[in-house]
Amino acid sequence: GAVVSQHPSRVICKSGTSVKIECRSLDFQATTMFWYRQFPKKSLMLMATSNEGSKATYEQGVEKDKFLINHASLTLSTLTVTSAHPEDSSFYICSARDRAAQPQHFGDGTRLSIL
Amino acid sequence: GESVGLHLPTLSVQEGDNSIINCAYSNSASDYFIWYKQESGKGPQFIIDIRSNMDKRQGQRVTVLLNKTVKHLSLQIAATQPGDSAVYFCAENIEGGKLIFGQGTELSVKP
């Protein structure tokens, strides 16, 4: 149980393109989803917290107009990297949990490469 | 500020030996901790968790120890196998259900 699916697993695109990443909880309803960014050989950095039906809460330093998050249902959250540039290249990972004080379950990440 | 850190960035063990991965946390109000395993190119995988009202919890081949006095967490893996090779992260659950991750320890198992 507690499977989180993330799609696509890899994206390579030109600078200026907007990229959408989907995160789905397959066998549970995720009241909260989280989006992280991870650089090579580094830890996960929380970007934003997304609650179903409400606006996402962004961490300090994360541009909300750059990283658009939508959590329209209890099983789907999307992250859109708008007008992506090479510095946005990274490994983006989502997680979901069904209720508080329960472990977050992670997707397998999206490797984003902006040329 | 709040931080969760690991004492050892890399750990190399012989197959069959026991592994111990350590973690220090700084937020004494945290009441829930999780260990994750991350293999190359994949997302973190839940291993085991522990709440602050416990000091030890066991799973299959894994044990987590929590010492609240010194704000220290450890993960013990018994009879380490090549498939255990990965990066291990401790994570601290803070207000709002957010997780703060430690820097990670890369475990390498030699056959």
Short mmCIF file of C-alpha atoms in Angstrom, two decimals:
data_model
loop_
_atom_site.label_atom_id
_atom_site.label_comp_id
_atom_site.label_asym_id
_atom_site.label_seq_id
_atom_site.Cartn_x
_atom_site.Cartn_y
_atom_site.Cartn_z
CA GLY A 1 0.00 0.00 0.00
CA ALA A 2 0.85 3.73 0.08
CA VAL A 3 2.04 4.00 -3.49
CA VAL A 4 2.84 7.38 -4.97
CA SER A 5 3.32 7.69 -8.71
CA GLN A 6 5.19 10.58 -10.28
CA HIS A 7 5.24 11.39 -13.96
CA PRO A 8 7.24 11.98 -16.07
CA SER A 9 10.40 10.41 -14.72
CA ARG A 10 12.63 12.48 -16.98
CA VAL A 11 12.21 15.64 -18.99
CA ILE A 12 14.69 17.35 -21.29
CA CYS A 13 13.55 20.60 -22.83
CA LYS A 14 14.66 23.97 -24.10
CA SER A 15 15.02 27.06 -22.00
CA GLY A 16 11.78 29.01 -21.74
CA THR A 17 9.55 25.94 -21.80
CA SER A 18 7.03 25.29 -19.03
CA VAL A 19 7.04 21.78 -17.62
CA LYS A 20 4.28 20.06 -15.68
CA ILE A 21 4.99 17.22 -13.24
CA GLU A 22 2.21 15.05 -11.87
CA CYS A 23 2.07 13.33 -8.51
CA ARG A 24 -0.63 10.78 -7.79
CA SER A 25 -1.45 8.76 -4.71
CA LEU A 26 -2.63 5.42 -6.10
CA ASP A 27 -4.15 3.61 -3.16
CA PHE A 28 -4.94 6.28 -0.59
CA GLN A 29 -6.34 9.75 -0.39
CA ALA A 30 -3.65 12.33 0.18
CA THR A 31 -4.89 15.30 2.13
CA THR A 32 -1.42 16.78 1.95
CA MET A 33 1.25 16.55 -0.69
CA PHE A 34 4.74 17.96 -0.61
CA TRP A 35 7.18 18.97 -3.32
CA TYR A 36 10.93 18.71 -2.86
CA ARG A 37 13.98 19.53 -4.86
CA GLN A 38 17.20 17.55 -4.62
CA PHE A 39 20.63 18.39 -6.01
CA PRO A 40 23.22 15.66 -6.68
CA LYS A 41 24.67 14.15 -3.51
CA LYS A 42 22.51 16.46 -1.42
CA SER A 43 19.53 16.13 0.83
CA LEU A 44 15.92 16.90 -0.01
CA MET A 45 14.82 20.51 0.24
CA LEU A 46 11.16 21.18 0.82
CA MET A 47 9.73 23.59 -1.73
CA ALA A 48 6.06 23.71 -0.83
CA THR A 49 3.21 22.04 1.01
CA SER A 50 0.00 21.43 -0.86
CA ASN A 51 -3.36 20.77 0.75
CA GLU A 52 -6.27 19.62 -1.35
CA GLY A 53 -8.55 22.45 -2.34
CA SER A 54 -6.40 25.26 -0.99
CA LYS A 55 -3.41 27.30 -2.04
CA ALA A 56 0.01 25.81 -1.57
CA THR A 57 2.32 27.09 1.15
CA TYR A 58 5.78 27.84 -0.18
CA GLU A 59 9.02 27.70 1.74
CA GLN A 60 11.13 30.80 2.06
CA GLY A 61 13.04 31.55 -1.10
CA VAL A 62 10.81 29.50 -3.40
CA GLU A 63 9.11 31.60 -6.06
CA LYS A 64 5.43 30.75 -6.18
CA ASP A 65 5.03 32.27 -9.65
CA LYS A 66 7.88 30.13 -10.89
CA PHE A 67 6.71 26.88 -9.35
CA LEU A 68 2.96 26.62 -9.71
CA ILE A 69 1.30 23.98 -7.59
CA ASN A 70 -2.22 22.67 -8.00
CA HIS A 71 -3.85 20.11 -5.72
CA ALA A 72 -7.28 19.77 -7.23
CA SER A 73 -8.17 16.34 -5.87
CA LEU A 74 -7.23 14.02 -3.03
CA THR A 75 -5.12 11.92 -5.36
CA LEU A 76 -3.42 14.42 -7.64
CA SER A 77 -1.06 17.33 -7.26
CA THR A 78 0.85 19.00 -10.07
CA LEU A 79 3.96 21.14 -10.11
CA THR A 80 4.49 23.38 -13.13
CA VAL A 81 7.91 24.91 -13.61
CA THR A 82 7.15 27.99 -15.66
CA SER A 83 9.58 29.40 -18.23
CA ALA A 84 12.25 26.97 -17.09
CA HIS A 85 15.90 27.92 -17.33
CA PRO A 86 19.07 25.84 -16.92
CA GLU A 87 19.31 26.74 -13.23
CA ASP A 88 15.96 25.00 -12.71
CA SER A 89 17.53 21.70 -13.73
CA SER A 90 17.23 19.36 -10.78
CA PHE A 91 15.57 16.26 -9.37
CA TYR A 92 12.04 17.07 -8.23
CA ILE A 93 10.29 14.68 -5.87
CA CYS A 94 6.78 14.66 -4.51
CA SER A 95 5.41 12.98 -1.44
CA ALA A 96 1.97 12.38 -0.01
CA ARG A 97 0.43 11.42 3.27
CA ASP A 98 -3.14 10.66 4.22
CA ARG A 99 -3.18 12.25 7.65
CA ALA A 100 -0.98 14.05 10.10
CA ALA A 101 1.75 12.27 12.05
CA GLN A 102 1.95 9.56 9.44
CA PRO A 103 4.95 8.96 7.19
CA GLN A 104 5.16 10.71 3.88
CA HIS A 105 5.38 8.36 0.92
CA PHE A 106 7.47 9.46 -2.02
CA GLY A 107 7.26 9.24 -5.75
CA ASP A 108 10.30 8.20 -7.76
CA GLY A 109 11.14 11.74 -8.78
CA THR A 110 11.43 13.66 -12.03
CA ARG A 111 14.81 14.48 -13.49
CA LEU A 112 14.42 17.87 -15.18
CA SER A 113 17.13 19.01 -17.57
CA ILE A 114 16.84 22.41 -19.20
CA LEU A 115 19.10 23.03 -22.17
CA GLY B 1 17.55 27.24 13.55
CA GLU B 2 16.18 23.77 13.16
CA SER B 3 18.45 21.17 11.66
CA VAL B 4 18.86 17.47 11.39
CA GLY B 5 22.31 16.16 10.67
CA LEU B 6 24.24 12.97 10.32
CA HIS B 7 27.59 12.18 11.88
CA LEU B 8 28.95 10.05 9.03
CA PRO B 9 28.48 10.96 5.38
CA THR B 10 29.74 7.56 4.15
CA LEU B 11 29.77 4.11 5.64
CA SER B 12 31.33 0.98 4.17
CA VAL B 13 30.55 -2.41 5.69
CA GLN B 14 31.17 -6.03 4.86
CA GLU B 15 28.23 -8.13 3.77
CA GLY B 16 26.75 -9.87 6.77
CA ASP B 17 27.97 -7.31 9.28
CA ASN B 18 25.67 -4.98 11.18
CA SER B 19 25.43 -1.31 10.13
CA ILE B 20 24.76 1.65 12.36
CA ILE B 21 23.81 5.02 10.91
CA ASN B 22 23.58 7.98 13.24
CA CYS B 23 21.63 11.22 13.18
CA ALA B 24 21.47 14.28 15.40
CA TYR B 25 18.49 16.58 15.55
CA SER B 26 18.14 19.99 17.10
CA ASN B 27 14.41 20.55 17.61
CA SER B 28 13.61 19.18 21.04
CA ALA B 29 9.89 19.64 20.38
CA SER B 30 9.88 17.14 17.51
CA ASP B 31 7.81 14.09 18.32
CA TYR B 32 8.08 11.92 15.26
CA PHE B 33 11.08 10.67 13.31
CA ILE B 34 11.44 8.64 10.15
CA TRP B 35 14.24 6.82 8.38
CA TYR B 36 14.23 6.67 4.60
CA LYS B 37 16.34 4.75 2.11
CA GLN B 38 17.07 6.31 -1.27
CA GLU B 39 18.52 4.32 -4.13
CA SER B 40 20.12 6.05 -7.07
CA GLY B 41 17.60 7.78 -9.32
CA LYS B 42 14.65 6.95 -7.10
CA GLY B 43 12.60 8.63 -4.42
CA PRO B 44 13.07 7.94 -0.71
CA GLN B 45 11.56 4.73 0.55
CA PHE B 46 10.09 4.51 4.06
CA ILE B 47 12.01 2.15 6.31
CA ILE B 48 10.86 2.69 9.87
CA ASP B 49 9.54 5.43 12.12
CA ILE B 50 9.47 6.17 15.82
CA ARG B 51 7.52 8.52 18.02
CA SER B 52 9.01 10.44 20.89
CA ASN B 53 7.22 8.37 23.54
CA MET B 54 9.38 5.41 22.55
CA ASP B 55 13.13 4.87 22.67
CA LYS B 56 13.36 1.79 20.49
CA ARG B 57 11.43 0.25 17.66
CA GLN B 58 12.21 -2.84 15.65
CA GLY B 59 11.31 -3.90 12.17
CA GLN B 60 12.54 -6.61 9.90
CA ARG B 61 16.36 -6.48 10.22
CA VAL B 62 16.16 -2.82 11.23
CA THR B 63 16.04 -1.13 14.61
CA VAL B 64 15.66 2.55 15.33
CA LEU B 65 16.88 3.99 18.62
CA LEU B 66 15.88 7.39 19.92
CA ASN B 67 17.72 9.22 22.68
CA LYS B 68 15.80 12.37 23.46
CA THR B 69 18.24 13.46 26.14
CA VAL B 70 21.00 14.04 23.61
CA LYS B 71 18.70 14.43 20.62
CA HIS B 72 20.16 11.49 18.78
CA LEU B 73 18.65 8.94 16.44
CA SER B 74 20.22 5.82 15.00
CA LEU B 75 19.33 3.16 12.49
CA GLN B 76 20.73 -0.31 12.90
CA ILE B 77 20.65 -2.77 10.03
CA ALA B 78 21.35 -6.38 10.93
CA ALA B 79 23.19 -8.73 8.58
CA THR B 80 23.70 -6.04 5.95
CA GLN B 81 23.18 -7.19 2.39
CA PRO B 82 24.33 -5.74 -0.96
CA GLY B 83 20.74 -4.64 -1.58
CA ASP B 84 21.00 -2.37 1.45
CA SER B 85 23.49 -0.17 -0.41
CA ALA B 86 21.86 3.25 -0.71
CA VAL B 87 21.73 6.68 0.89
CA TYR B 88 19.91 6.74 4.20
CA PHE B 89 18.19 9.86 5.49
CA CYS B 90 16.75 10.57 8.88
CA ALA B 91 13.83 12.98 8.87
CA GLU B 92 12.31 15.01 11.65
CA ASN B 93 8.62 15.81 11.63
CA ILE B 94 8.02 19.42 12.62
CA GLU B 95 5.03 21.69 12.92
CA GLY B 96 2.68 21.51 9.99
CA GLY B 97 3.68 17.98 9.19
CA LYS B 98 6.78 19.07 7.33
CA LEU B 99 9.86 16.91 7.28
CA ILE B 100 13.36 18.21 7.75
CA PHE B 101 15.86 15.81 6.26
CA GLY B 102 19.36 15.13 7.44
CA GLN B 103 22.27 15.33 5.04
CA GLY B 104 22.25 11.60 4.35
CA THR B 105 24.69 8.73 4.79
CA GLU B 106 25.80 6.66 1.85
CA LEU B 107 25.99 3.01 2.84
CA SER B 108 28.20 0.78 0.73
CA VAL B 109 28.13 -2.98 1.28
CA LYS B 110 31.16 -4.95 0.19
CA PRO B 111 30.51 -8.54 -0.89
#
